[in-house]
Short mmCIF file of C-alpha atoms in Angstrom, two decimals:
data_model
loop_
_atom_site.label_atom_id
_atom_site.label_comp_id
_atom_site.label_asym_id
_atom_site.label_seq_id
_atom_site.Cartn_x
_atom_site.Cartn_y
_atom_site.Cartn_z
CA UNK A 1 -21.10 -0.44 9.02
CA UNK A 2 -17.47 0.23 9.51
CA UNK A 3 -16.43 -1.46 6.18
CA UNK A 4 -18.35 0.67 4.71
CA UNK A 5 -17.46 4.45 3.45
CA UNK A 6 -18.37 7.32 0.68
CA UNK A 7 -16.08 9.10 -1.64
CA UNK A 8 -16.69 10.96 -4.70
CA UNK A 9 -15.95 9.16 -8.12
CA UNK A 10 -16.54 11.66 -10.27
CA UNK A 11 -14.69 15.59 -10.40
CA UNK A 12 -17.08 18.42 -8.96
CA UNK A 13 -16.87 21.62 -9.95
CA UNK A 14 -18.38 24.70 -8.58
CA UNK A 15 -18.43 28.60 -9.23
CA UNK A 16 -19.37 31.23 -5.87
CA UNK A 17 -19.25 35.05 -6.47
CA UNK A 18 -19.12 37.90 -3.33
CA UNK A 19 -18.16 41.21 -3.78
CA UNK A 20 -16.25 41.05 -6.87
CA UNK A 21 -14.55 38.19 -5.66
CA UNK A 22 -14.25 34.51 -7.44
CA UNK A 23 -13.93 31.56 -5.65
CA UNK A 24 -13.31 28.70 -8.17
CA UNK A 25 -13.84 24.91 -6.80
CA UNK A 26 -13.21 21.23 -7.61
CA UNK A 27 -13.55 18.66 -5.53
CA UNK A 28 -11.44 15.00 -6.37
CA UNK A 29 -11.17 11.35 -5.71
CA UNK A 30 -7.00 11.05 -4.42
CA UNK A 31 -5.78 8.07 -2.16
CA UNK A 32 -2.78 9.32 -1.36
CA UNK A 33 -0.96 12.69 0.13
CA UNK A 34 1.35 12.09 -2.69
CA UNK A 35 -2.39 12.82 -5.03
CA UNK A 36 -3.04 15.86 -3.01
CA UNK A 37 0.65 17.25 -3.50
CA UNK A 38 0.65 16.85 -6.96
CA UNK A 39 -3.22 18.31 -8.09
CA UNK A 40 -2.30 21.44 -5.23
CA UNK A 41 0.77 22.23 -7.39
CA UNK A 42 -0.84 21.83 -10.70
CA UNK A 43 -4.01 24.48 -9.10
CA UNK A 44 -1.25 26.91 -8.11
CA UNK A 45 0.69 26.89 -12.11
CA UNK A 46 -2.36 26.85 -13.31
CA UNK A 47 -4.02 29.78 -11.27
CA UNK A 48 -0.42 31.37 -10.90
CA UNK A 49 -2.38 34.84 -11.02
CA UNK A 50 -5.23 33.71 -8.23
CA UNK A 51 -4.36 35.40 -4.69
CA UNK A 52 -5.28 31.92 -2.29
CA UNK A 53 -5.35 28.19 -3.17
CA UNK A 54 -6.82 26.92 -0.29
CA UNK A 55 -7.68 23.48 0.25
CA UNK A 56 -8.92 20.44 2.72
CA UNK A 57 -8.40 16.84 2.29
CA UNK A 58 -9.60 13.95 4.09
CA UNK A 59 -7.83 10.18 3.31
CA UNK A 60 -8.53 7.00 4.65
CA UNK A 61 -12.09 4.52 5.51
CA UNK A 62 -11.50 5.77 9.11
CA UNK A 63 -11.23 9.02 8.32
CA UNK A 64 -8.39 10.59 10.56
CA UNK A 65 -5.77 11.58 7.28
CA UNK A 66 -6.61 15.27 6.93
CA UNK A 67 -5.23 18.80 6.71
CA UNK A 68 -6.84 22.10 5.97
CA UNK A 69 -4.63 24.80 4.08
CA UNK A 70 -5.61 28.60 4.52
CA UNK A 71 -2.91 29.82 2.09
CA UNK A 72 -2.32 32.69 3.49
CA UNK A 73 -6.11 33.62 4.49
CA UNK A 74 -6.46 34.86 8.34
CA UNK A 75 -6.86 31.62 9.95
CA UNK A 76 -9.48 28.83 9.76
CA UNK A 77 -11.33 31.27 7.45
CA UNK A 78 -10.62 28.40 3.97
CA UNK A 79 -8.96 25.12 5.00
CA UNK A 80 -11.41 24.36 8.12
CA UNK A 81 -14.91 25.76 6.28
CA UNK A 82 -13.87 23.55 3.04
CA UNK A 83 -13.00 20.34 5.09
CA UNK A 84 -16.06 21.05 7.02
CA UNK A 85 -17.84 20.40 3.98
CA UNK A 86 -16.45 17.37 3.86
CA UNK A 87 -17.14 16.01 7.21
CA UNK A 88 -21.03 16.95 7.23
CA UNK A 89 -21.19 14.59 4.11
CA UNK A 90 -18.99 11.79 5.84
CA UNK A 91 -16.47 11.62 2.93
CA UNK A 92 -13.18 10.73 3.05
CA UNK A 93 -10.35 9.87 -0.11
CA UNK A 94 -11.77 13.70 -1.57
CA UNK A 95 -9.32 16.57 -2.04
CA UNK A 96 -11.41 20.54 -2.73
CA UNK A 97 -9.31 22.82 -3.92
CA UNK A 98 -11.04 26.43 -4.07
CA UNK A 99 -9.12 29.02 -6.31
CA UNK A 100 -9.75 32.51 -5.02
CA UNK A 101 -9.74 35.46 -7.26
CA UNK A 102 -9.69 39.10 -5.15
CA UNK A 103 -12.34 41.58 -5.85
CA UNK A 104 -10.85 44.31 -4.42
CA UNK A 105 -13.02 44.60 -1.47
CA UNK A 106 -12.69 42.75 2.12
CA UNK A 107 -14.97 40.11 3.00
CA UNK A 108 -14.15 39.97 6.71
CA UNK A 109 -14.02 36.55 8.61
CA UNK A 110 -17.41 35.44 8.58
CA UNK A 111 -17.86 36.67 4.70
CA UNK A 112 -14.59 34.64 4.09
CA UNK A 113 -15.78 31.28 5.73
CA UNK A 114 -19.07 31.40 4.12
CA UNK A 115 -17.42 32.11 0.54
CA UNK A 116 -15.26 29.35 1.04
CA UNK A 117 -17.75 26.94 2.45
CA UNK A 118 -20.41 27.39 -0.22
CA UNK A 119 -17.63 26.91 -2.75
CA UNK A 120 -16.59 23.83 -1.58
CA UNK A 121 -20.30 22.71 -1.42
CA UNK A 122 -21.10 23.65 -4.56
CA UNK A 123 -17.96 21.39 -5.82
CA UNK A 124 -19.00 18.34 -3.64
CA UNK A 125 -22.79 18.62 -4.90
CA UNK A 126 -21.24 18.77 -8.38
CA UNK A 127 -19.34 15.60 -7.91
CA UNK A 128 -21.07 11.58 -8.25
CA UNK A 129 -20.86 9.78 -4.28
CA UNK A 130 -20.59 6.27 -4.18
CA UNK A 131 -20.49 3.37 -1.40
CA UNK A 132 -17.03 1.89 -1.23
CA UNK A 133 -15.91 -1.34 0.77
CA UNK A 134 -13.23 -1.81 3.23
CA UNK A 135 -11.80 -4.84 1.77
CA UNK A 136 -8.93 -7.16 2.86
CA UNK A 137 -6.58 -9.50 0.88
CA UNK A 138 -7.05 -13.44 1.76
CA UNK A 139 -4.13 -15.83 0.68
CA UNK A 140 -4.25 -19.11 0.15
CA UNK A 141 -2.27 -22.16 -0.70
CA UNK A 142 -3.49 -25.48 -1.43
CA UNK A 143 -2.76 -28.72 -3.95
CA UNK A 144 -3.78 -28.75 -7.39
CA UNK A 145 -6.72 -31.65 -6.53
CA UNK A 146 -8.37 -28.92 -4.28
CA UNK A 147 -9.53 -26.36 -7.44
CA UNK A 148 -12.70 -27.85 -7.32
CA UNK A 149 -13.34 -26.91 -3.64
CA UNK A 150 -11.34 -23.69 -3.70
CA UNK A 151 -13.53 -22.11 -6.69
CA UNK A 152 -16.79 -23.29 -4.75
CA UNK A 153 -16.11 -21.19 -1.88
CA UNK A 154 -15.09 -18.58 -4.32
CA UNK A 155 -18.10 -19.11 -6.61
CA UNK A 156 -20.36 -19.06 -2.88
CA UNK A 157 -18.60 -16.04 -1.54
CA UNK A 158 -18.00 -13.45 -4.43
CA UNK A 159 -14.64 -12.15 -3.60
CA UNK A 160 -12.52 -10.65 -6.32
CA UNK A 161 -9.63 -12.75 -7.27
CA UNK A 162 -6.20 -10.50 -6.95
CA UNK A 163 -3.66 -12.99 -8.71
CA UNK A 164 -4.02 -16.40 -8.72
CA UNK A 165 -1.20 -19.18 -9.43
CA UNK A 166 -1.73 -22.79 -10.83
CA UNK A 167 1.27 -25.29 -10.25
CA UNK A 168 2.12 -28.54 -8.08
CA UNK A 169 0.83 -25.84 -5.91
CA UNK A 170 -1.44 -23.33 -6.68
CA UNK A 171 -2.30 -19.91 -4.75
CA UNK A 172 -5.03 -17.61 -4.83
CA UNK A 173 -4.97 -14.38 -3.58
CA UNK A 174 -8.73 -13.21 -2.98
CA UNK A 175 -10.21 -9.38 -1.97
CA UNK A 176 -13.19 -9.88 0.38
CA UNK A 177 -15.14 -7.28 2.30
CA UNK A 178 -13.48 -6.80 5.98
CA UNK A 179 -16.69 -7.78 7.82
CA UNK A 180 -16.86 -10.96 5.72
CA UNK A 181 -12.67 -11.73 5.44
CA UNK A 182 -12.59 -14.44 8.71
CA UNK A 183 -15.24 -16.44 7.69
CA UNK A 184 -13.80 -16.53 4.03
CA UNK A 185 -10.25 -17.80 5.67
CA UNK A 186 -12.33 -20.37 8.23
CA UNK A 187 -14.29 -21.82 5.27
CA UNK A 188 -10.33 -22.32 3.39
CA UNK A 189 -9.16 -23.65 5.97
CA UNK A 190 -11.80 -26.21 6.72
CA UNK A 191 -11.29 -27.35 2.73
CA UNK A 192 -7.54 -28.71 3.88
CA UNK A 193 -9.41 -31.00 6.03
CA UNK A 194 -12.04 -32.51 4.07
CA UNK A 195 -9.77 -32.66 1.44
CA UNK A 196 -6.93 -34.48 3.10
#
């Protein structure tokens, strides 16, 4: 379904060796570029003496926020074989970051996308997947005298209350699954006339 999607809610890690040279992964749950920015930077002090941080990202339920970063590997051997990783599982809101430590001996392309690929595997296999919903927020105003109603359709439906405000007039703002957000608004609505 399209309000459906998987992330990762848990860090992966992951550990690939080829000749003599370490490729050190982690794979993490970010929402935002501002996420990505921040754990890339903290990688490169970290791993200030590692040759390449490469990484891929992927953001968003319909999956078209992404970037793949070579860091100064011949290109599309890191960025594009790590976010490839992340495409065959259909994740998105994951960040892999794969540290590489030189060995002293050339791996050549193919060697380098394979390295690369299997260490961003090994990170994503490391790391717990779980369903997420596409939800949206439903407002909604009504009198006091309407609770009853209001928390019916709440208590039938199962969204998540965001905030909700009790006064002369009260509002309630309400997370629902896209796929089920109209008929939670039609079923409000109708409560303004039976009410009134």
């Amino acid at each position: 379904m399209a309000d459906e999607y998987t992330t990762i809610s848990t860090t992966g890690e992951g550990y690939y060796t080829e000749k003599r040279s370490k490729f050190l992964s982690w794979a993490h749950h970010v929402e935002t570029a501002d996420e990505v920015k921040a754990l890339v930077a903290d990688y490169r002090k970290k791993y200030y003496d590692a040759r390449h941080v490469c990484y891929a990202y992927m953001l968003g339920p319909a999956r078209t926020d992404f970037r793949a970063n070579d860091d100064g590997e011949p290109s599309s051997t890191a960025g594009k074989p790590i976010l490839g990783q992340i495409n065959s599982q259909e994740l998105t809101d994951v960040l892999v970051v794969v540290v590489r430590y030189y060995g002293g001996v050339n791996l050549g392309t193919s060697g380098l996308i394979v390295a690369y690929r299997e260490a961003a595997a090994l990170a994503l296999a490391d790391a717990k997947k779980e369903q997420r919903q596409v939800e949206e927020v439903v407002s909604y105003d009504f009198p006091y005298t309407m609770m009853n109603s209001v928390m019916r359709v709440v208590k039938d439906m199962q969204p998540r209350i965001v905030s909700q405000t009790f006064d002369n007039t009260c509002q309630i703002r309400l997370a629902i699954r896209q796929g089920e957000a109209e008929q939670l608004r039609q079923r409000l609505a109708k409560l303004s006339f039976e009410d009134n």
